[in-house]
XYZ file of C-alpha atoms in Angstrom:
663
model
C 122.968 122.550 -60.829
C 126.727 122.753 -61.448
C 128.483 124.796 -64.106
C 126.386 126.097 -67.029
C 127.332 128.117 -70.122
C 124.713 130.142 -71.994
C 124.941 132.108 -75.215
C 121.392 131.938 -76.629
C 121.174 135.573 -75.634
C 123.696 137.620 -73.636
C 126.761 135.476 -72.862
C 126.942 134.157 -69.326
C 128.435 131.356 -67.227
C 126.921 130.288 -63.909
C 127.731 127.784 -61.181
C 124.827 126.623 -59.034
C 122.887 129.640 -60.258
C 125.580 132.141 -59.300
C 127.473 134.090 -62.005
C 131.012 133.039 -62.890
C 132.875 136.077 -64.148
C 134.759 135.335 -67.383
C 136.425 138.475 -68.720
C 138.451 139.159 -71.825
C 137.421 138.729 -75.449
C 139.799 135.846 -76.062
C 138.862 133.952 -72.909
C 135.195 134.223 -73.799
C 135.968 133.299 -77.398
C 138.013 130.204 -76.513
C 135.462 128.995 -73.952
C 132.572 129.530 -76.371
C 134.356 127.717 -79.203
C 135.143 124.789 -76.891
C 131.540 124.806 -75.613
C 130.172 124.553 -79.153
C 132.163 121.305 -79.475
C 131.733 120.131 -75.865
C 133.038 116.624 -75.363
C 134.968 116.773 -78.627
C 138.580 117.887 -79.214
C 139.171 121.236 -80.922
C 142.576 121.625 -82.625
C 144.730 124.394 -81.209
C 145.352 125.648 -84.751
C 141.619 126.092 -85.235
C 141.298 128.020 -81.971
C 144.147 130.293 -82.986
C 142.713 130.923 -86.445
C 139.208 131.647 -85.205
C 139.819 133.485 -81.930
C 143.118 135.228 -82.704
C 142.043 135.903 -86.286
C 144.613 137.407 -88.605
C 147.066 138.032 -85.803
C 150.533 136.867 -86.788
C 152.017 137.237 -83.337
C 154.682 134.613 -82.792
C 153.514 134.321 -79.211
C 149.962 133.281 -80.164
C 150.520 129.655 -79.103
C 151.796 130.784 -75.738
C 148.874 133.192 -75.386
C 146.422 130.343 -76.083
C 148.097 128.221 -73.418
C 147.789 131.078 -70.917
C 144.117 131.633 -71.763
C 143.340 127.918 -71.274
C 145.258 127.902 -67.980
C 143.276 130.922 -66.735
C 139.992 129.280 -67.751
C 140.931 126.110 -65.903
C 141.706 128.063 -62.734
C 138.431 129.937 -63.042
C 136.170 126.974 -63.783
C 137.762 124.029 -61.967
C 136.317 124.899 -58.539
C 132.844 124.415 -60.031
C 133.487 121.081 -61.765
C 134.677 117.789 -60.248
C 136.577 116.554 -63.319
C 139.257 118.364 -65.314
C 137.085 120.949 -67.030
C 139.462 121.553 -69.964
C 141.837 118.771 -70.899
C 144.744 118.836 -73.283
C 144.305 116.345 -76.108
C 146.473 115.532 -79.073
C 146.950 118.796 -80.916
C 144.285 120.747 -79.052
C 141.867 121.067 -76.139
C 138.534 119.611 -75.056
C 135.816 120.990 -72.775
C 134.532 118.240 -70.474
C 131.063 119.548 -69.738
C 127.819 117.687 -70.362
C 125.938 119.029 -73.365
C 122.874 119.568 -71.177
C 124.891 122.231 -69.305
C 125.252 124.349 -72.453
C 122.038 126.038 -73.541
C 122.642 125.675 -77.293
C 123.143 121.914 -77.036
C 120.239 121.528 -74.619
C 118.008 123.416 -77.042
C 118.957 121.068 -79.893
C 118.357 118.007 -77.713
C 114.930 119.169 -76.501
C 113.822 120.114 -80.014
C 114.841 116.662 -81.251
C 112.950 114.993 -78.405
C 109.879 117.135 -79.154
C 109.830 116.069 -82.808
C 110.262 112.429 -81.842
C 107.415 112.639 -79.314
C 105.179 114.230 -81.939
C 106.009 111.443 -84.392
C 104.879 108.964 -81.739
C 101.565 110.775 -81.282
C 102.434 112.267 -77.878
C 101.096 115.729 -78.643
C 101.034 117.112 -75.101
C 104.549 115.875 -74.363
C 105.881 117.284 -77.648
C 104.278 120.646 -76.867
C 105.930 120.731 -73.422
C 109.335 119.860 -74.892
C 109.065 122.550 -77.577
C 108.164 125.076 -74.886
C 111.198 124.087 -72.789
C 113.475 124.347 -75.814
C 112.199 127.742 -76.961
C 112.300 129.145 -73.421
C 116.098 128.816 -73.462
C 116.336 131.702 -75.932
C 116.863 135.053 -74.214
C 117.734 137.000 -77.381
C 119.923 136.441 -80.420
C 122.670 133.825 -80.277
C 126.203 135.124 -79.573
C 125.058 138.746 -79.867
C 128.286 140.328 -78.621
C 130.745 138.320 -80.705
C 131.801 139.807 -84.036
C 134.356 137.260 -85.273
C 133.410 135.581 -88.531
C 133.243 132.094 -87.003
C 130.894 133.403 -84.304
C 128.675 135.028 -86.920
C 128.460 131.726 -88.808
C 127.513 129.866 -85.616
C 125.014 132.572 -84.701
C 123.301 132.279 -88.080
C 123.142 128.502 -87.754
C 121.641 128.660 -84.274
C 119.162 131.373 -85.313
C 117.973 129.164 -88.176
C 117.525 126.220 -85.794
C 115.543 128.509 -83.501
C 113.189 129.659 -86.262
C 112.697 126.097 -87.493
C 111.841 124.859 -83.994
C 109.457 127.785 -83.487
C 107.680 126.986 -86.755
C 107.607 123.251 -85.991
C 105.946 124.068 -82.690
C 103.357 126.205 -84.464
C 102.665 123.315 -86.850
C 102.086 121.087 -83.847
C 99.657 123.574 -82.347
C 97.819 123.931 -85.655
C 97.506 120.153 -85.916
C 96.091 120.126 -82.404
C 93.393 122.688 -83.278
C 95.039 125.591 -81.461
C 94.691 127.942 -84.475
C 92.947 130.766 -82.592
C 95.776 131.051 -80.050
C 98.663 130.996 -82.537
C 97.453 133.862 -84.757
C 99.018 136.724 -82.709
C 102.379 134.948 -82.423
C 102.358 134.131 -86.138
C 101.599 137.720 -87.083
C 104.603 138.939 -85.077
C 106.811 136.182 -86.474
C 105.807 136.850 -90.093
C 106.377 140.571 -89.659
C 109.841 139.999 -88.174
C 110.801 137.694 -91.069
C 108.876 138.986 -94.093
C 110.734 136.823 -96.627
C 110.150 133.499 -94.857
C 107.287 131.778 -96.620
C 106.599 129.069 -94.064
C 105.240 131.318 -91.274
C 103.131 133.172 -93.887
C 101.575 129.858 -94.954
C 100.981 128.934 -91.322
C 99.319 132.302 -90.685
C 97.058 131.861 -93.706
C 95.981 128.398 -92.497
C 95.375 129.598 -88.929
C 93.251 132.531 -90.137
C 91.266 130.286 -92.488
C 90.497 127.781 -89.698
C 89.493 130.697 -87.479
C 86.861 131.666 -90.110
C 88.917 134.666 -91.273
C 89.297 133.703 -94.927
C 89.525 137.278 -96.220
C 92.410 138.020 -93.884
C 94.121 134.828 -95.031
C 93.917 135.974 -98.637
C 95.184 139.421 -97.629
C 98.268 137.787 -96.104
C 98.980 136.125 -99.445
C 98.642 139.400 -101.349
C 100.954 141.209 -98.931
C 103.503 138.380 -99.141
C 103.417 138.494 -102.958
C 103.941 142.278 -102.962
C 106.948 142.073 -100.655
C 108.585 139.255 -102.598
C 108.074 140.892 -105.973
C 109.342 144.261 -104.691
C 112.296 142.884 -102.736
C 113.333 139.853 -104.765
C 111.557 140.179 -108.058
C 110.003 136.706 -107.774
C 106.547 135.235 -107.191
C 105.685 133.333 -103.999
C 106.583 129.646 -103.961
C 104.349 126.745 -104.936
C 103.187 126.046 -101.388
C 101.807 129.535 -100.884
C 100.209 129.569 -104.342
C 98.444 126.235 -103.744
C 97.313 127.415 -100.324
C 95.790 130.585 -101.801
C 93.818 128.501 -104.315
C 92.672 126.099 -101.569
C 91.404 129.048 -99.489
C 89.552 130.486 -102.493
C 87.696 127.216 -103.130
C 87.286 126.408 -99.410
C 89.036 123.091 -99.842
C 87.950 120.630 -97.080
C 91.562 119.448 -96.895
C 92.349 122.633 -94.951
C 89.984 121.686 -92.141
C 90.735 119.460 -89.195
C 89.174 116.296 -90.597
C 87.649 114.951 -87.376
C 87.067 115.961 -83.757
C 89.706 113.358 -82.811
C 92.365 115.629 -84.287
C 91.448 118.434 -81.920
C 93.853 117.374 -79.209
C 93.880 119.639 -76.210
C 97.354 120.800 -75.356
C 97.732 120.274 -71.624
C 100.648 119.685 -69.354
C 101.653 116.025 -69.618
C 101.297 113.946 -66.481
C 104.718 113.526 -64.870
C 104.797 110.218 -62.969
C 106.131 110.415 -59.420
C 105.776 106.849 -58.207
C 108.564 106.551 -55.651
C 107.488 105.075 -52.313
C 108.007 107.398 -49.383
C 111.523 107.460 -48.012
C 112.292 106.673 -44.397
C 113.643 109.169 -41.893
C 115.537 106.364 -40.137
C 117.738 105.514 -43.114
C 121.285 105.178 -41.798
C 124.818 104.843 -43.189
C 125.531 103.600 -46.747
C 127.260 106.901 -47.642
C 129.696 105.192 -50.031
C 126.912 103.301 -51.785
C 124.761 106.435 -52.131
C 127.666 108.375 -53.641
C 128.286 105.530 -56.108
C 124.622 105.448 -57.140
C 124.517 109.224 -57.571
C 127.564 109.219 -59.834
C 126.430 106.171 -61.817
C 122.903 107.431 -62.450
C 123.496 111.133 -63.082
C 126.527 110.931 -65.351
C 125.301 112.751 -68.446
C 128.243 111.886 -70.670
C 126.824 108.529 -71.722
C 125.148 107.351 -74.921
C 122.869 104.761 -73.323
C 120.679 104.503 -70.215
C 122.533 104.362 -66.896
C 121.750 101.096 -65.122
C 122.734 100.412 -61.502
C 122.042 96.870 -60.288
C 122.061 96.352 -56.504
C 122.205 92.730 -55.372
C 122.535 90.989 -52.028
C 120.740 88.620 -49.658
C 117.239 89.172 -48.340
C 116.822 91.731 -45.583
C 120.091 93.506 -46.369
C 118.362 96.815 -47.259
C 118.521 96.878 -51.070
C 115.074 98.415 -51.582
C 115.571 100.991 -48.835
C 118.867 102.060 -50.397
C 117.348 102.276 -53.887
C 114.404 104.393 -52.733
C 116.586 106.645 -50.590
C 119.040 107.252 -53.440
C 116.208 107.773 -55.936
C 114.655 110.515 -53.795
C 118.010 112.305 -53.744
C 118.356 112.368 -57.548
C 114.707 112.515 -58.693
C 115.036 116.195 -59.635
C 117.534 115.240 -62.349
C 114.757 113.504 -64.321
C 112.371 115.971 -65.914
C 109.949 113.316 -67.157
C 109.437 111.720 -63.779
C 110.103 108.554 -61.806
C 108.561 105.134 -62.453
C 108.512 102.409 -59.806
C 107.440 98.797 -60.123
C 107.666 96.055 -57.500
C 108.572 92.912 -59.439
C 107.696 90.742 -56.404
C 110.536 88.258 -56.638
C 110.828 88.053 -52.849
C 107.233 88.642 -51.749
C 106.035 85.678 -49.732
C 102.938 84.030 -51.204
C 103.119 85.850 -54.559
C 104.636 84.889 -57.881
C 107.083 87.338 -59.493
C 105.504 89.611 -62.090
C 105.875 88.407 -65.650
C 107.548 90.833 -68.083
C 104.169 91.436 -69.762
C 102.527 92.324 -66.438
C 105.384 94.657 -65.518
C 105.329 96.335 -68.936
C 101.571 96.866 -68.695
C 102.081 98.750 -65.438
C 104.885 100.848 -66.873
C 102.952 101.673 -70.045
C 99.918 102.786 -68.022
C 102.206 105.042 -65.995
C 103.446 106.522 -69.277
C 99.908 107.496 -70.265
C 98.543 104.543 -72.226
C 95.058 103.366 -71.321
C 94.159 99.691 -71.126
C 92.942 99.410 -74.704
C 96.171 100.892 -76.085
C 98.489 98.466 -74.275
C 99.699 95.765 -76.692
C 98.687 92.225 -75.694
C 101.933 90.449 -76.617
C 105.370 90.791 -75.060
C 107.135 91.754 -78.303
C 104.607 94.487 -79.097
C 104.637 95.808 -75.533
C 108.446 95.934 -75.523
C 108.466 97.826 -78.829
C 105.912 100.340 -77.542
C 107.826 100.820 -74.289
C 111.084 101.397 -76.139
C 109.410 103.914 -78.401
C 107.852 105.824 -75.504
C 111.100 105.985 -73.540
C 113.492 106.702 -76.416
C 113.390 110.482 -75.960
C 112.444 110.750 -72.303
C 114.410 111.695 -69.231
C 113.096 109.085 -66.779
C 114.277 107.346 -63.634
C 112.955 103.773 -63.457
C 113.172 101.666 -60.284
C 112.773 97.933 -60.867
C 112.552 96.711 -57.291
C 112.853 93.105 -56.144
C 113.678 91.581 -59.522
C 113.873 87.839 -60.046
C 116.370 87.415 -62.872
C 117.746 89.049 -66.004
C 115.021 87.653 -68.280
C 112.380 89.446 -66.206
C 114.302 92.735 -66.215
C 115.723 92.904 -69.739
C 112.454 94.020 -71.484
C 111.945 96.739 -68.839
C 115.144 98.705 -69.537
C 114.204 101.979 -71.291
C 116.080 102.949 -74.442
C 116.489 106.698 -73.989
C 120.091 107.730 -73.229
C 118.749 110.307 -70.773
C 117.035 107.571 -68.723
C 118.429 105.802 -65.667
C 117.470 102.539 -63.985
C 117.942 101.096 -60.499
C 117.492 97.323 -60.209
C 117.381 95.518 -56.876
C 117.612 91.740 -56.738
C 118.982 88.856 -54.752
C 120.636 87.350 -57.802
C 123.374 89.254 -59.570
C 122.191 90.400 -63.008
C 125.391 89.184 -64.635
C 123.905 88.512 -68.068
C 122.594 92.045 -68.560
C 124.835 94.006 -70.903
C 124.820 97.463 -69.367
C 124.577 97.574 -65.594
C 127.104 98.700 -63.031
C 126.899 96.240 -60.141
C 126.778 96.979 -56.421
C 127.002 94.061 -53.987
C 125.317 95.127 -50.756
C 126.574 93.584 -47.543
C 125.456 93.810 -43.930
C 126.039 96.859 -41.773
C 129.061 96.906 -39.528
C 128.374 96.949 -35.809
C 128.647 100.736 -35.445
C 126.232 101.444 -38.300
C 123.873 98.686 -37.142
C 123.844 100.172 -33.635
C 123.125 103.622 -35.073
C 120.232 102.259 -37.138
C 118.763 100.410 -34.162
C 119.036 103.542 -32.033
C 117.050 105.461 -34.657
C 114.452 102.719 -35.088
C 113.880 102.010 -31.385
C 112.945 104.348 -28.560
C 116.167 106.255 -27.775
C 115.232 106.466 -24.109
C 114.899 102.690 -23.770
C 118.173 102.161 -25.628
C 119.999 104.567 -23.308
C 118.457 102.874 -20.275
C 119.749 99.429 -21.286
C 122.862 99.938 -23.415
C 124.231 96.414 -22.904
C 120.929 94.779 -23.894
C 120.785 97.040 -26.956
C 124.301 95.940 -27.939
C 123.288 92.279 -27.575
C 120.220 92.791 -29.779
C 122.309 94.478 -32.458
C 124.913 91.708 -32.295
C 122.319 88.941 -32.698
C 120.794 90.710 -35.713
C 124.160 90.246 -37.456
C 124.081 93.467 -39.484
C 120.771 92.779 -41.238
C 118.586 95.910 -41.417
C 115.424 93.766 -41.653
C 116.272 91.968 -38.412
C 116.952 95.298 -36.701
C 113.667 96.676 -37.996
C 111.730 93.660 -36.697
C 113.427 93.934 -33.301
C 112.506 97.610 -33.046
C 108.912 96.837 -34.072
C 108.604 94.180 -31.355
C 109.896 96.624 -28.779
C 107.450 99.295 -29.943
C 104.579 96.813 -29.646
C 105.585 95.944 -26.054
C 106.577 99.234 -24.409
C 106.281 97.703 -20.929
C 108.986 95.089 -21.573
C 112.684 95.620 -21.099
C 115.169 95.321 -23.911
C 116.856 92.530 -21.962
C 113.773 90.344 -22.496
C 114.203 90.531 -26.283
C 117.981 90.197 -25.952
C 117.531 86.930 -24.035
C 115.185 85.580 -26.710
C 117.625 86.439 -29.472
C 120.533 84.902 -27.554
C 118.800 81.517 -27.621
C 119.406 79.981 -31.090
C 116.238 77.930 -30.768
C 114.119 81.052 -30.240
C 115.955 83.603 -32.345
C 113.860 83.246 -35.507
C 110.670 83.288 -33.428
C 111.809 86.593 -31.961
C 112.527 87.979 -35.434
C 108.917 87.975 -36.511
C 106.326 90.686 -36.057
C 103.103 91.386 -37.957
C 103.964 91.113 -41.671
C 107.732 91.183 -41.051
C 109.505 87.854 -40.770
C 113.074 86.706 -41.212
C 111.780 83.196 -41.900
C 109.627 84.414 -44.793
C 112.500 86.432 -46.209
C 114.817 83.419 -46.227
C 112.117 80.999 -47.403
C 111.534 82.994 -50.597
C 115.123 82.396 -51.676
C 114.733 78.680 -51.027
C 111.547 78.634 -53.118
C 113.435 80.178 -56.020
C 115.726 77.203 -56.398
C 114.900 75.629 -59.760
C 112.641 72.600 -59.804
C 115.276 70.374 -61.354
C 117.961 67.978 -60.069
C 120.445 70.812 -59.469
C 117.818 72.711 -57.484
C 116.972 69.652 -55.399
C 120.661 69.100 -54.729
C 121.026 72.693 -53.587
C 118.064 72.430 -51.204
C 119.401 69.149 -49.781
C 122.855 70.653 -49.264
C 121.281 73.751 -47.701
C 119.500 71.692 -45.036
C 122.662 69.733 -44.247
C 124.865 72.823 -44.008
C 122.535 74.140 -41.349
C 123.448 71.205 -39.142
C 127.065 72.343 -38.852
C 128.295 74.787 -36.248
C 130.667 76.440 -38.670
C 129.374 79.118 -41.047
C 132.136 78.817 -43.660
C 132.343 75.919 -46.090
C 134.286 74.540 -49.031
C 133.250 72.207 -51.824
C 135.351 69.458 -50.225
C 133.567 69.864 -46.892
C 130.172 69.889 -48.614
C 131.198 66.770 -50.534
C 131.924 64.990 -47.259
C 128.684 66.208 -45.753
C 126.498 65.108 -48.659
C 128.538 62.041 -49.706
C 128.568 63.386 -53.275
C 131.452 63.865 -55.675
C 133.064 67.231 -55.130
C 131.921 68.619 -58.506
C 128.288 67.897 -57.591
C 128.660 69.474 -54.159
C 130.261 72.552 -55.709
C 127.387 72.874 -58.214
C 124.927 72.796 -55.317
C 126.886 75.486 -53.460
C 126.888 77.696 -56.536
C 123.117 77.329 -56.845
C 122.794 78.462 -53.236
C 125.107 81.356 -54.017
C 122.882 82.394 -56.947
C 119.846 82.799 -54.681
C 121.918 84.375 -51.904
C 121.428 81.660 -49.309
C 125.205 81.660 -48.995
C 127.793 84.286 -49.866
C 131.286 84.093 -51.289
C 133.978 84.111 -48.600
C 136.928 84.100 -50.996
C 138.152 81.727 -53.693
C 136.552 78.325 -53.209
C 134.952 79.302 -49.891
C 131.334 80.028 -49.010
C 129.768 81.606 -45.940
C 126.248 81.147 -44.560
C 124.773 83.967 -42.477
C 123.995 82.928 -38.892
C 120.261 83.597 -39.226
C 120.086 81.657 -42.504
C 121.958 78.777 -40.845
C 119.361 78.658 -38.060
C 116.600 78.515 -40.659
C 118.412 75.761 -42.559
C 118.696 73.739 -39.334
C 114.968 74.132 -38.686
C 114.138 73.001 -42.197
C 116.484 70.030 -41.929
C 114.552 68.881 -38.874
C 111.300 69.189 -40.843
C 112.456 67.602 -44.083
C 115.032 64.985 -43.076
C 114.741 61.968 -40.784
C 117.045 62.081 -37.789
C 119.193 59.103 -38.946
C 119.957 60.958 -42.194
C 121.018 64.062 -40.294
C 123.205 62.090 -37.884
C 124.886 60.134 -40.661
C 125.655 63.289 -42.625
C 127.226 65.094 -39.703
C 129.323 62.055 -38.806
C 130.623 61.944 -42.364
C 131.553 65.599 -42.159
C 133.289 65.247 -38.795
C 135.263 62.093 -39.612
C 136.037 62.629 -43.281
C 139.825 63.232 -43.473
C 140.972 66.375 -45.190
C 142.986 66.324 -48.393
C 146.456 64.995 -47.453
C 149.207 67.574 -47.210
C 152.977 67.150 -47.238
C 154.477 66.004 -43.946
C 156.536 69.165 -43.574
C 153.360 71.215 -43.301
C 152.751 70.739 -39.612
C 150.934 71.385 -37.418
C 147.884 70.663 -39.597
C 145.035 73.174 -39.930
C 141.728 72.390 -38.223
C 139.152 70.776 -40.536
C 136.645 73.439 -39.492
C 136.961 76.209 -42.058
C 135.785 78.802 -39.551
C 138.358 77.877 -36.931
C 141.800 77.875 -38.500
C 143.426 76.554 -35.308
C 146.158 73.929 -35.443
C 145.875 70.255 -34.506
C 148.747 67.917 -33.689
C 151.296 67.406 -36.406
C 150.349 65.689 -39.632
C 152.325 62.502 -38.879
C 150.641 62.240 -35.479
C 147.224 62.575 -37.062
C 148.106 60.172 -39.881
C 149.286 57.466 -37.465
C 146.376 57.809 -35.061
C 143.383 55.500 -35.164
C 140.930 58.372 -35.418
C 140.980 62.105 -36.173
C 142.636 64.383 -33.690
C 140.559 66.890 -31.747
C 140.813 70.611 -32.427
C 143.377 71.828 -29.912
C 141.853 75.292 -29.689
C 138.396 73.878 -28.926
C 136.966 76.648 -31.070
C 134.676 74.396 -32.977
C 134.462 71.358 -30.667
C 134.959 68.888 -33.470
C 137.547 66.511 -34.857
C 140.590 68.081 -36.437
């Protein structure tokens, strides 16, 4: 919950629901004045004038500094950031407006009016109720300074206006019987306000109590003439005449207007979390901060990208469960199916239709065109406090129409491609688990007793899964399906490169399918065909790290063309960046690429390509740079000196024998 300041009733400050004791008239006054302008600087001169009043003490500036220092000491333990900062000429309270009841009231009332304007009667009613429930009495009741009295009067007027707006909503929804008692009390408490008197007259008339409605008018006229010496305003006079002639305009014109005020449906669409979720503490903390920061003016968008099987969806769902309580209007989830084998990604129109249905629209109310659906979605989300999970997205064009517009909304996007062309997101590149975290995850997924019985086999399984949570999950599922087999049996299968991908398949889980989806997403154009061709050839090499020059030798293309193909593979996460100008292919993806090369390329083509790669000389280097680095990017060992290599009839062999290839 954090730190909260409340003065719509008796003044109080709380931290996580527990009282924070702020004593002293000036401390309370300074904190309240800063809270009324939370997030905005307040000049020190203004604080002195308002809180110290007519005091001419020469030490007033020093006293203000001491008060601010005391407030910082008192409040800082309950707030991560600097709670009160010194700004040019003054001070600023760094507390989200939602943590101050007066600001939260204003925000909720605004959202209620906007929802009503959009025809969301039940939602508007709920928002008005939340706003009005914040009032525990009069605003700033214990503060007598003139500035506090001005603020109190302003807040009281906002309160009465919101109360009367809510009554108007209920009258429009046909709730006239229920509002009569509240209106009677309200009109009696504020006898000179004409609006609640008019509302009471209308409610009584619709409740078939016309004589009482007319009596309200007569009583209002008497009070106004006696107290102010004036007649009631035009609205009340017209209403009296309409009641006398039983004007049909006073009735609800059709049964369709009689909307029942019920609690709006709050979507809770998150998939179930998993009890075996492991590690990722840094990533979870980043997501929490990114998505719950309330000091923003636009939706918070966190985009998680990385290769298939790395655990993006699991992380998104786990983090979403942890922060779901921050979103009063619920959680929406849509699987965009970019990496679902055998299925096409959802179109933006299909995804919007699902989201709009979750927001309460029936099939007939969902616009048929993309532009209309986007406009409706933006309208429905503009005042809501929603968390939206867009899982397994294909590209930015699919996602862009699905970003809500409300500044209180937050979005998690998971995708293989980085959503670089989206304007707003904070990006998180997810990588594989380190060995310790991978071992911990496997221990949680598999039978702990079997893991303890064969620790070395368990370590081998984890090592061959190369930090991919999907591979670890498949391995654990295979073990669960064969409880009579030893872990060493699976470890032996995984140790054999020719059998590893076979071993990483169980039921509907498959490393091959996960990798194949990325390959299918390469564009059906020359650049996409180049990328697929280069992908197959890269799988033939024993090294996992490549450069554009090496790919050029392998493919017999100009270097610029080879680099374009590598970048296409990088886009769909079939390779990863390994530093400037370098690319790395995951071991399991390399095995898949080798399989596909055998299926798609004749053997002579494969042999020729690998010979080109092995015998293509590297870019010449100055003679003084010797010994020369091994041609294999993954090795880095040194071959004989450059002159020796240059004068030889064929390439030198790698002296370290790390890659078993020419130097």
